[in-house]
Amino acid sequence: MSTTTTETPAADAGVQLTDGFHVLVDALRLNGVQTIYGVVGIPVTDLARIAQASGIRYIGFRREDSAGNAAAAAGFLTKRPGICLTVSAPGFLNGLPSLAAATVNCFPMIQIAGSSQRPLVDLQRGEYEELDQLAAARPFAKAAYRIDRAEDIGRGVARAIRAAVSGRPGGVYLDIPGQVLGETIDVAAAAKTLWRVTDPAPQQVPAPEAVDRALGLLAGAERPLIVLGKGAAYAQSDEQVRAFVEATGIPFLPMSMAKGLLPDDHPQSAAAARSLALSRADVVLLVGARLNWLLGQGEAPEWSPSATFIQADIDATELDSNQPIAAPLVGDIGSVMAALTDRAKPGQITAPAGWRAELDARKDHNAAAMRARLAEDPSPMRFFNALRAVRDVLAGRPDVYLVNEGANSLDITRDVIGMQVPRHRLDSGTWGVMGIGMGYAIAAAVEAGGPVVAIEGDSAFGFSGMEIETICRYKLPVTVVILNNGGIYRGDGVNAASADPAPTVLDPSAHHERLIEAFGGTGYHVTTPGQLTQALGTAVASGQPALIDCVLDPSAGAESGHIGNLNPQPLANPAPIPAPSR
Ligand code: ADP
Ligand code: TZD
Ligand code: MG
């Protein structure tokens, strides 16, 4: 263990001092941290400098939520906690939404925030950036800790890493007051306080009886279905998942970030027959997927009321959260899937041919409808002909990391663009967050080297748009495609009451490509699928920052995309509310 030393003239002869900054950087390095995503200021500026000098890569953002989103995506891609660094109160608060979303998405990350002097903050004496950050973070994080002494830095880092990745992964908040960063400590004593976390996310093997119970249900199924979620993608157990799916022949349905875990053109994929698969399945194996709103809580009419559920998940408390789980498989996905394959007797489980044929027929029917939609060529462009152009370019580039947010831009891209490789699709996730785009794209480029294509609604892009400067500053291989229909959901909303634009309207004549030109990237403004194909091909091949503003018809798009049914409905003719009598 090496702890960087600072010689201070005042130090006693023979005593070598270091400080909290250096101990923290050493603790992170010792635990394999290679990158910090953040925004600097009091009291963490020197922390970033010292980290950078130590060989850790520091990626400086324009706003903390994007830095936090990058850390979360790094966590999803690498199975190691991504690190986000923020300043005290306002910077801390800007980062907090990304910590909350990471926790909801089950992505491991650690937000490290500097904070102000405890004695002043605690008595609310009006300290600089005064806020009880630990208390504020707690409801939004999987765990939250504060380090109050330099000698506890190693322990705090170890605890944060363990909490972030063990069991169900999530966001951890680590508070470090400026005084602790500046605290001096004897270098030999400091070295003894640091350790590397052993086996931070231990394997969790399901009991044989639990495995046999699940196999028994699948063996008796007439219409079995496997649902793969982003927990399965995260688990990096691709071979174990594939082996069981292919050995049994059971149709599978990938949730959006599990697309590519098995290729989308796999013959067992039921993605193109999703609603039939859900409504007809009689025994369902959930693999790292929650039965939450994205799966209609497991209820009719989306699901058959008599469906039986088997759930593989690392978090036992997830089970029975919505439906009775007839066969719990608590463990990590790799161990669970391997156990299922190992304990299945030869020929015990085969997906009935009639069920496969039923799904295949629906897939063929839906694929023909999709082909017809993609073949239409309206001008101005609409979502399908624009995305056909994108699909044609990406078909030859399975290595591209696809980032995706928006409403229609999200839903239609998910359906049109197939994925071939695991963990190459990053999107708005469980909360449907707008603003993840540039942070996720930056993380994919930094962690995996790219290339990255971010397909963005024009509204969605605006939430993190300033980070294109970050993309240009670090010269990252990111191409942003803005599906610009001039609004939230669409750009043709009308306000009959005043000259103000309607609530959903943005500027349909916006030239987003000029934004990236301001920072030295390449901008394209395209109005036809041919131009889009050309621009995207050139941009991806260049490996340089690029932004394509893709002009769509402002009338293209449905309110809230595919989830318009979640909007409460105002009465068409509500009675006027009488004026209050007092
Ligand atoms: P999706 O949105 O794709 O359906 P969710 O985020 O709802 O997926 O579900 C992911 C689930 O995966 C969570 O319940 C989480 O506890 C679980 N999970 C995460 N990592 C692992 C792992 N390594 N092994 C098993 N389950 C995991
Ligand atoms: N704020 C945040 C942080 N997340 C959200 N999901 C929303 C607001 C609400 N919202 C959506 O759910 S989608 C969306 C918003 C504002 C933008 C849709 O417009 P878009 O996509 O231009 O990004 P399309 O292609 O026009 O539908
Ligand atoms: Mg839009």
XYZ file of C-alpha atoms and ligand atoms in Angstrom:
637
model
C 0.000 0.000 0.000
C 1.443 3.365 -0.934
C 0.218 6.594 0.510
C 1.390 9.750 -1.180
C 3.381 11.932 1.164
C 3.459 15.663 1.724
C 6.504 17.018 3.541
C 5.490 19.837 5.842
C 8.250 21.955 7.368
C 6.258 22.142 10.577
C 6.119 18.396 10.929
C 8.154 16.831 13.712
C 11.403 15.352 12.522
C 10.762 11.791 11.411
C 6.992 12.122 11.156
C 5.777 12.081 7.604
C 2.370 13.575 7.098
C -0.251 13.130 4.471
C -3.805 14.420 4.369
C -7.393 13.332 3.857
C -7.292 14.161 0.145
C -4.422 11.768 -0.501
C -5.792 9.053 1.741
C -9.135 9.175 -0.070
C -7.484 8.972 -3.480
C -5.346 6.064 -2.321
C -8.378 4.260 -0.903
C -10.181 4.612 -4.237
C -7.164 3.482 -6.260
C -6.573 0.545 -3.976
C -10.133 -0.536 -4.716
C -9.679 -0.343 -8.445
C -11.351 2.988 -9.176
C -10.107 4.159 -12.563
C -12.463 7.047 -13.322
C -14.218 9.805 -11.397
C -17.100 11.740 -12.972
C -17.790 15.090 -11.366
C -17.939 18.847 -11.071
C -15.370 20.587 -8.853
C -15.482 23.513 -6.447
C -15.019 24.053 -2.684
C -13.963 21.721 -1.028
C -13.192 19.041 -3.643
C -11.179 20.803 -6.363
C -7.867 19.524 -5.057
C -9.346 16.082 -4.648
C -9.919 15.934 -8.412
C -6.422 17.276 -9.090
C -4.799 14.764 -6.764
C -6.863 11.927 -8.237
C -5.819 12.945 -11.737
C -2.169 13.161 -10.691
C -2.443 9.660 -9.224
C -3.523 8.192 -12.565
C -7.279 8.129 -11.976
C -9.104 9.609 -14.952
C -11.200 12.629 -14.000
C -14.059 13.566 -16.337
C -15.359 17.041 -15.570
C -19.007 17.757 -16.386
C -21.161 20.850 -16.723
C -23.769 19.695 -14.239
C -23.728 17.065 -11.502
C -26.757 15.068 -12.573
C -24.999 14.155 -15.795
C -21.846 13.233 -13.878
C -23.976 11.041 -11.622
C -25.760 9.483 -14.572
C -22.374 8.687 -16.091
C -21.271 7.054 -12.833
C -24.481 5.000 -12.745
C -24.057 3.832 -16.334
C -20.438 2.977 -15.594
C -21.734 0.856 -12.724
C -24.195 -0.953 -14.986
C -21.557 -1.589 -17.650
C -18.734 -2.729 -15.375
C -20.375 -4.211 -12.246
C -18.144 -1.902 -10.205
C -19.501 1.233 -8.543
C -19.168 4.329 -10.702
C -17.874 7.347 -8.762
C -19.491 10.771 -8.906
C -17.812 13.712 -7.183
C -19.756 16.822 -6.215
C -19.317 19.940 -4.105
C -21.445 20.736 -1.082
C -25.139 21.723 -0.920
C -26.152 22.849 -4.450
C -23.762 20.530 -6.278
C -24.696 17.704 -3.940
C -28.390 18.362 -4.613
C -27.864 18.463 -8.374
C -26.273 15.046 -8.165
C -28.942 13.537 -5.940
C -31.511 12.746 -8.688
C -28.957 10.574 -10.436
C -28.201 8.772 -7.172
C -31.913 8.158 -6.682
C -32.385 6.926 -10.244
C -29.345 4.648 -9.934
C -30.895 3.121 -6.830
C -34.234 2.634 -8.584
C -32.456 1.079 -11.585
C -30.304 -1.173 -9.338
C -27.057 0.301 -10.722
C -24.081 0.557 -8.349
C -22.638 4.045 -7.901
C -21.137 6.167 -5.138
C -21.719 9.887 -4.903
C -18.899 11.444 -2.925
C -19.732 14.996 -1.868
C -17.659 17.466 0.018
C -19.565 19.177 2.804
C -19.198 22.145 5.079
C -18.020 22.408 8.692
C -20.125 20.199 10.938
C -20.149 22.430 14.023
C -21.555 25.303 11.956
C -23.930 23.221 9.823
C -25.309 21.339 12.806
C -26.186 24.514 14.695
C -27.446 26.114 11.474
C -25.143 29.073 11.920
C -25.308 30.088 8.282
C -22.177 28.281 7.077
C -21.086 28.447 3.431
C -23.296 26.000 1.494
C -24.897 24.806 4.687
C -26.938 21.633 4.401
C -27.294 18.416 6.359
C -26.426 16.418 3.266
C -26.309 13.026 4.946
C -29.904 13.358 6.106
C -30.990 14.708 2.710
C -29.381 11.818 0.844
C -30.648 8.987 3.001
C -34.154 8.550 1.503
C -32.733 8.566 -2.029
C -29.849 6.164 -1.564
C -29.406 2.477 -0.865
C -27.044 3.548 1.939
C -25.526 6.810 3.163
C -22.438 7.357 5.311
C -20.308 10.242 6.561
C -16.592 10.110 7.228
C -15.772 12.289 10.242
C -12.095 11.478 10.727
C -9.237 10.976 8.277
C -8.502 7.643 9.920
C -11.964 6.448 8.814
C -11.554 7.227 5.109
C -10.457 3.700 4.163
C -13.314 2.217 6.150
C -15.825 4.614 4.606
C -14.718 3.785 1.066
C -14.782 0.048 1.755
C -18.243 0.292 3.278
C -19.544 2.348 0.360
C -18.196 -0.100 -2.220
C -19.600 -3.114 -0.392
C -22.990 -1.433 -0.012
C -23.145 -0.360 -3.656
C -22.481 -3.742 -5.282
C -23.513 -6.456 -2.847
C -27.033 -7.887 -2.985
C -29.245 -5.617 -5.063
C -26.900 -2.940 -6.383
C -27.730 0.720 -5.826
C -26.556 4.241 -5.163
C -24.484 5.023 -2.066
C -23.866 8.467 -0.671
C -20.519 9.217 0.978
C -20.245 12.544 2.784
C -16.818 13.991 3.447
C -16.498 17.342 5.212
C -13.796 19.653 3.886
C -12.080 19.524 7.282
C -11.554 15.795 6.921
C -10.033 16.241 3.471
C -7.664 18.789 4.925
C -6.899 16.823 8.095
C -3.306 15.681 8.367
C -2.407 12.173 9.387
C 0.808 10.268 9.850
C 1.476 8.440 6.629
C 2.348 5.128 8.265
C -0.782 5.249 10.390
C -2.865 6.182 7.343
C -1.558 3.222 5.362
C -2.827 0.876 8.054
C -6.369 2.253 7.681
C -6.751 1.287 4.038
C -7.945 -2.029 2.666
C -9.144 -3.550 -0.536
C -12.652 -5.023 -0.303
C -12.571 -8.801 -0.730
C -15.213 -10.267 -3.044
C -17.497 -7.209 -2.917
C -20.507 -9.008 -4.476
C -20.298 -12.605 -3.312
C -21.931 -15.315 -5.351
C -25.346 -16.329 -4.024
C -26.347 -19.871 -4.906
C -30.001 -20.965 -4.737
C -30.964 -24.051 -2.755
C -31.401 -27.258 -4.817
C -35.021 -27.646 -3.623
C -35.813 -24.162 -4.901
C -34.290 -24.988 -8.267
C -36.204 -28.270 -8.535
C -39.461 -26.532 -7.629
C -38.954 -24.073 -10.480
C -37.997 -26.825 -12.912
C -41.096 -28.783 -11.973
C -43.318 -25.830 -12.832
C -41.583 -25.213 -16.136
C -41.786 -28.904 -17.008
C -45.554 -28.838 -16.571
C -46.070 -25.646 -18.554
C -47.974 -25.537 -21.793
C -46.964 -21.987 -22.634
C -43.752 -21.127 -20.730
C -42.065 -17.754 -21.094
C -38.750 -16.324 -19.863
C -38.560 -12.577 -19.215
C -35.023 -11.185 -19.177
C -34.511 -7.894 -17.337
C -31.662 -5.454 -16.914
C -30.632 -7.308 -13.742
C -29.808 -10.276 -15.970
C -27.822 -8.029 -18.305
C -26.016 -6.462 -15.338
C -25.065 -9.873 -13.939
C -22.679 -10.547 -16.846
C -23.772 -14.168 -16.889
C -24.522 -14.205 -20.580
C -23.446 -17.793 -21.187
C -25.471 -19.209 -18.291
C -28.569 -17.366 -19.518
C -28.093 -18.480 -23.099
C -27.422 -22.090 -22.124
C -30.707 -22.452 -20.238
C -32.803 -20.597 -22.801
C -31.424 -22.625 -25.684
C -31.443 -25.978 -23.883
C -35.144 -25.608 -23.078
C -36.313 -23.837 -26.233
C -38.528 -21.589 -24.083
C -39.440 -18.285 -25.787
C -37.885 -15.240 -24.141
C -38.845 -11.599 -23.915
C -36.114 -9.015 -23.293
C -36.912 -5.894 -21.283
C -35.445 -2.857 -22.997
C -31.990 -2.859 -21.393
C -31.787 -6.644 -21.680
C -32.050 -6.375 -25.448
C -28.931 -7.964 -26.935
C -28.348 -10.267 -23.952
C -29.488 -12.790 -26.516
C -29.552 -11.287 -30.012
C -32.856 -9.682 -31.003
C -32.996 -11.873 -34.119
C -32.707 -15.051 -32.027
C -35.398 -17.512 -33.145
C -36.703 -17.835 -29.570
C -37.178 -14.082 -29.098
C -40.836 -13.288 -28.517
C -40.226 -9.527 -28.573
C -42.217 -9.045 -31.771
C -45.159 -10.934 -30.218
C -44.947 -9.276 -26.801
C -48.607 -8.797 -25.991
C -49.535 -12.305 -27.094
C -46.649 -13.780 -25.101
C -47.682 -11.958 -21.919
C -51.381 -12.611 -22.219
C -51.058 -16.316 -23.050
C -48.060 -17.471 -20.981
C -49.035 -19.928 -18.234
C -45.676 -20.262 -16.444
C -43.339 -17.287 -16.429
C -39.686 -17.252 -15.347
C -38.590 -13.720 -14.467
C -34.816 -13.364 -14.691
C -33.522 -10.119 -13.140
C -36.774 -8.347 -14.052
C -39.266 -6.863 -11.591
C -42.990 -7.309 -12.007
C -43.385 -3.510 -11.812
C -45.309 -1.058 -14.007
C -43.205 -1.971 -17.008
C -44.730 -5.447 -16.779
C -48.222 -4.303 -15.821
C -47.661 -5.502 -12.215
C -48.276 -9.014 -13.526
C -52.019 -8.345 -13.720
C -54.780 -8.964 -16.249
C -55.491 -7.911 -18.910
C -51.808 -7.746 -19.846
C -51.205 -11.145 -18.255
C -53.354 -14.225 -17.989
C -55.046 -14.159 -14.551
C -53.967 -17.771 -14.050
C -50.271 -17.224 -14.900
C -47.813 -18.796 -12.448
C -44.633 -16.860 -11.699
C -41.104 -18.055 -10.975
C -38.683 -15.279 -10.065
C -34.894 -15.266 -10.110
C -33.576 -12.257 -8.204
C -30.755 -11.377 -5.844
C -33.168 -9.504 -3.572
C -35.565 -11.761 -1.671
C -37.779 -8.838 -0.669
C -38.624 -8.209 -4.314
C -40.521 -11.492 -4.455
C -44.283 -11.362 -3.876
C -44.188 -7.580 -4.332
C -46.970 -7.857 -6.896
C -48.017 -11.435 -7.543
C -47.536 -14.666 -5.627
C -44.170 -16.122 -6.583
C -44.750 -19.858 -6.805
C -41.057 -20.672 -7.116
C -38.589 -18.194 -5.620
C -35.022 -18.438 -6.918
C -33.038 -16.124 -4.695
C -29.486 -15.792 -5.920
C -27.275 -14.169 -8.492
C -28.364 -14.725 -12.070
C -25.246 -16.678 -13.031
C -25.659 -19.147 -10.160
C -29.415 -19.481 -10.645
C -29.253 -20.101 -14.385
C -26.366 -22.540 -14.038
C -28.264 -24.439 -11.348
C -31.381 -24.616 -13.517
C -29.366 -26.030 -16.401
C -27.428 -28.446 -14.205
C -30.415 -29.829 -12.336
C -32.802 -30.165 -15.300
C -33.119 -33.809 -16.249
C -32.524 -34.596 -19.916
C -35.713 -33.836 -21.822
C -37.460 -32.587 -18.660
C -38.212 -29.192 -20.157
C -39.098 -28.537 -23.755
C -41.205 -25.662 -24.955
C -44.319 -27.174 -26.609
C -44.112 -26.805 -30.383
C -47.678 -25.481 -30.625
C -46.801 -22.550 -28.364
C -43.665 -21.752 -30.343
C -45.709 -21.893 -33.553
C -48.404 -19.624 -32.124
C -45.803 -17.005 -31.218
C -43.996 -17.387 -34.538
C -47.202 -16.774 -36.455
C -47.824 -13.571 -34.513
C -44.203 -12.533 -34.964
C -44.482 -12.974 -38.732
C -47.694 -10.983 -38.804
C -46.245 -8.140 -36.701
C -42.982 -8.164 -38.645
C -44.903 -7.686 -41.891
C -46.767 -4.744 -40.367
C -43.459 -3.267 -39.200
C -41.915 -3.725 -42.663
C -44.854 -1.880 -44.198
C -44.506 0.993 -41.724
C -40.785 1.226 -42.318
C -41.310 1.221 -46.075
C -43.514 4.325 -45.973
C -41.580 7.395 -46.939
C -43.406 10.492 -45.756
C -41.852 13.899 -46.250
C -41.201 15.658 -43.927
C -39.786 12.596 -42.188
C -41.608 10.845 -39.366
C -40.248 8.451 -36.737
C -40.346 5.268 -38.782
C -38.596 6.386 -41.933
C -35.999 8.264 -39.900
C -35.349 5.221 -37.731
C -35.213 2.955 -40.768
C -32.248 5.029 -41.899
C -30.639 4.720 -38.456
C -31.302 0.976 -38.400
C -29.640 0.501 -41.784
C -26.432 2.111 -40.515
C -26.404 0.385 -37.119
C -27.134 -3.055 -38.607
C -23.522 -3.116 -39.738
C -22.212 -1.818 -36.394
C -23.313 -4.179 -33.604
C -20.448 -2.749 -31.536
C -22.233 0.601 -31.195
C -23.521 1.496 -27.722
C -27.041 2.812 -28.127
C -28.281 5.428 -25.676
C -31.957 6.277 -25.982
C -34.399 8.683 -24.344
C -37.565 10.571 -25.190
C -41.154 9.360 -25.447
C -41.884 8.374 -29.054
C -38.147 8.590 -29.703
C -37.654 5.979 -26.974
C -40.548 3.639 -27.728
C -40.153 3.503 -31.488
C -36.357 3.241 -31.399
C -36.638 0.318 -28.973
C -38.937 -1.476 -31.402
C -37.078 -0.662 -34.613
C -33.414 -0.949 -33.645
C -32.356 -4.513 -32.870
C -29.466 -5.211 -30.493
C -27.018 -8.051 -31.003
C -24.621 -7.661 -28.086
C -25.288 -7.632 -24.302
C -25.236 -4.355 -22.338
C -25.084 -2.141 -25.430
C -28.416 -0.410 -24.850
C -28.788 2.253 -22.135
C -32.070 4.082 -21.740
C -34.390 6.081 -19.475
C -34.831 3.030 -17.235
C -37.329 2.230 -14.522
C -38.361 5.824 -13.816
C -38.368 6.894 -17.472
C -35.941 9.714 -16.719
C -35.297 12.445 -19.279
C -31.744 13.751 -19.014
C -29.758 10.526 -18.805
C -28.669 10.828 -22.434
C -25.354 12.649 -22.458
C -24.157 11.235 -19.115
C -24.839 7.666 -20.246
C -23.235 8.335 -23.631
C -20.114 9.748 -21.988
C -19.842 6.744 -19.669
C -20.210 4.272 -22.532
C -17.489 6.088 -24.452
C -15.170 6.370 -21.448
C -15.686 2.898 -19.979
C -15.929 0.918 -23.207
C -14.206 3.195 -25.699
C -17.388 3.619 -27.731
C -18.589 4.089 -30.451
C -21.799 5.558 -29.045
C -24.955 6.696 -30.800
C -27.479 8.557 -28.635
C -30.969 8.687 -30.109
C -32.716 11.544 -28.405
C -36.072 13.230 -28.442
C -35.585 16.974 -28.860
C -37.057 17.574 -25.412
C -35.053 14.762 -23.810
C -31.806 16.093 -25.278
C -32.355 19.493 -23.723
C -32.131 18.069 -20.203
C -28.413 17.265 -20.564
C -27.595 19.049 -23.826
C -24.778 21.195 -22.420
C -22.742 18.047 -21.916
C -21.993 18.015 -25.650
C -19.263 20.445 -24.597
C -17.917 17.697 -22.303
C -18.105 15.234 -25.195
C -16.123 17.646 -27.385
C -13.610 18.545 -24.659
C -12.713 14.878 -24.142
C -13.059 14.148 -27.899
C -15.356 11.194 -27.279
C -16.692 8.991 -30.102
C -20.312 10.003 -29.535
C -22.877 10.784 -32.216
C -26.072 12.400 -30.986
C -29.121 11.983 -33.217
C -31.960 14.340 -32.316
C -35.339 13.214 -33.575
C -36.585 16.766 -33.763
C -40.363 16.927 -33.926
C -40.310 20.288 -32.175
C -41.862 19.294 -28.918
C -42.606 17.086 -25.965
C -44.337 14.157 -27.732
C -44.984 16.340 -30.812
C -44.562 19.913 -31.908
C -47.975 20.891 -33.220
C -49.750 21.627 -29.927
C -52.022 24.668 -29.991
C -52.696 27.206 -27.248
C -55.956 28.945 -28.096
C -55.831 31.163 -24.988
C -52.818 33.395 -25.626
C -49.783 34.015 -27.784
C -47.650 31.745 -25.593
C -46.638 28.392 -27.066
C -48.671 25.340 -25.984
C -47.187 23.387 -23.020
C -45.822 20.639 -25.249
C -44.335 22.892 -27.914
C -40.609 23.534 -28.340
C -39.032 25.272 -31.319
C -39.631 23.159 -34.435
C -37.186 25.305 -36.397
C -34.344 24.758 -33.906
C -30.950 23.901 -35.386
C -29.471 21.786 -32.592
C -26.426 20.977 -34.727
C -25.192 24.525 -34.223
C -24.749 23.784 -30.526
C -22.022 21.227 -31.155
C -20.373 23.438 -33.751
C -19.846 25.991 -30.969
C -17.556 23.471 -29.271
C -15.675 22.193 -32.313
C -17.771 19.099 -33.060
C -19.378 18.319 -36.400
C -23.012 19.233 -36.910
C -25.437 17.879 -39.497
C -28.932 19.073 -40.313
C -30.869 16.433 -42.229
C -34.350 16.357 -43.699
C -34.406 13.034 -45.600
C -33.618 9.415 -44.701
C -30.868 9.407 -47.344
C -29.146 12.376 -45.712
C -29.534 10.760 -42.299
C -27.943 7.492 -43.442
C -25.055 9.385 -44.977
C -24.505 11.669 -41.969
C -24.761 8.883 -39.390
C -22.421 6.589 -41.329
C -19.834 9.355 -41.641
C -20.204 10.464 -38.026
C -19.857 6.970 -36.531
C -16.899 6.132 -38.791
C -15.142 9.368 -37.793
C -14.992 8.401 -34.124
C -15.351 12.107 -33.325
C -18.090 14.099 -31.588
C -21.023 14.764 -33.898
C -24.639 15.847 -33.649
C -27.304 15.233 -36.258
C -30.417 17.363 -36.066
C -32.989 15.233 -37.809
C -36.012 17.286 -38.822
C -39.300 15.444 -38.329
C -42.845 16.468 -39.044
C -44.077 18.324 -35.920
C -47.264 16.265 -36.165
C -45.305 13.015 -35.724
C -45.696 11.389 -32.313
C -48.355 10.319 -29.839
C -48.903 11.971 -26.458
C -46.664 10.136 -23.945
C -45.598 7.634 -26.628
C -46.707 4.099 -25.779
C -47.830 4.934 -22.236
C -50.499 7.543 -22.928
C -52.899 5.316 -20.981
C -51.120 6.395 -17.768
C -52.319 10.002 -18.186
C -55.311 10.891 -16.007
C -58.124 12.087 -18.275
C -59.747 15.501 -17.788
C -63.506 15.654 -18.422
C -64.363 16.730 -21.951
C -67.032 19.151 -20.695
C -66.419 19.910 -17.023
C -68.975 22.112 -15.262
C -67.516 25.550 -14.384
C -66.492 25.721 -10.720
C -68.511 28.552 -9.091
C -66.548 31.479 -7.725
C -65.883 31.090 -3.987
C -68.462 32.957 -1.876
C -65.801 34.414 0.464
P -36.233 -4.433 -16.062
O -36.580 -2.986 -15.906
O -35.271 -4.682 -17.157
O -37.422 -5.300 -16.069
P -35.628 -4.320 -13.279
O -34.704 -3.181 -13.041
O -37.070 -4.117 -12.991
O -35.405 -4.863 -14.755
O -35.174 -5.569 -12.412
C -33.842 -5.858 -12.174
C -33.815 -6.872 -11.041
O -32.579 -7.563 -11.117
C -33.904 -6.248 -9.657
O -34.995 -6.783 -8.946
C -32.576 -6.616 -8.993
O -32.706 -6.944 -7.636
C -32.127 -7.810 -9.799
N -30.679 -8.002 -9.881
C -29.735 -7.084 -10.064
N -28.527 -7.650 -10.128
C -28.708 -8.978 -9.993
C -27.836 -10.114 -9.975
N -26.522 -10.002 -10.123
N -28.402 -11.321 -9.797
C -29.744 -11.454 -9.629
N -30.599 -10.431 -9.655
C -30.098 -9.207 -9.829
N -38.849 15.259 -16.561
C -38.094 14.173 -16.341
C -36.825 14.287 -15.578
N -38.440 12.972 -16.809
C -39.608 12.848 -17.503
N -39.939 11.637 -17.910
C -40.402 13.979 -17.797
C -39.978 15.169 -17.296
C -41.722 13.913 -18.593
N -41.413 13.523 -19.986
C -41.561 12.241 -20.431
O -41.955 11.277 -19.761
S -41.074 12.094 -22.042
C -40.681 13.736 -22.158
C -40.928 14.382 -20.946
C -40.670 15.829 -20.734
C -40.131 14.319 -23.421
C -40.764 13.776 -24.675
O -40.398 14.571 -25.776
P -39.159 14.215 -26.647
O -39.602 12.853 -27.345
O -38.984 15.294 -27.629
O -37.985 13.904 -25.821
P -40.704 12.639 -28.480
O -40.012 11.823 -29.489
O -41.103 13.988 -29.007
O -41.861 11.917 -27.902
Mg -39.932 15.618 -29.412
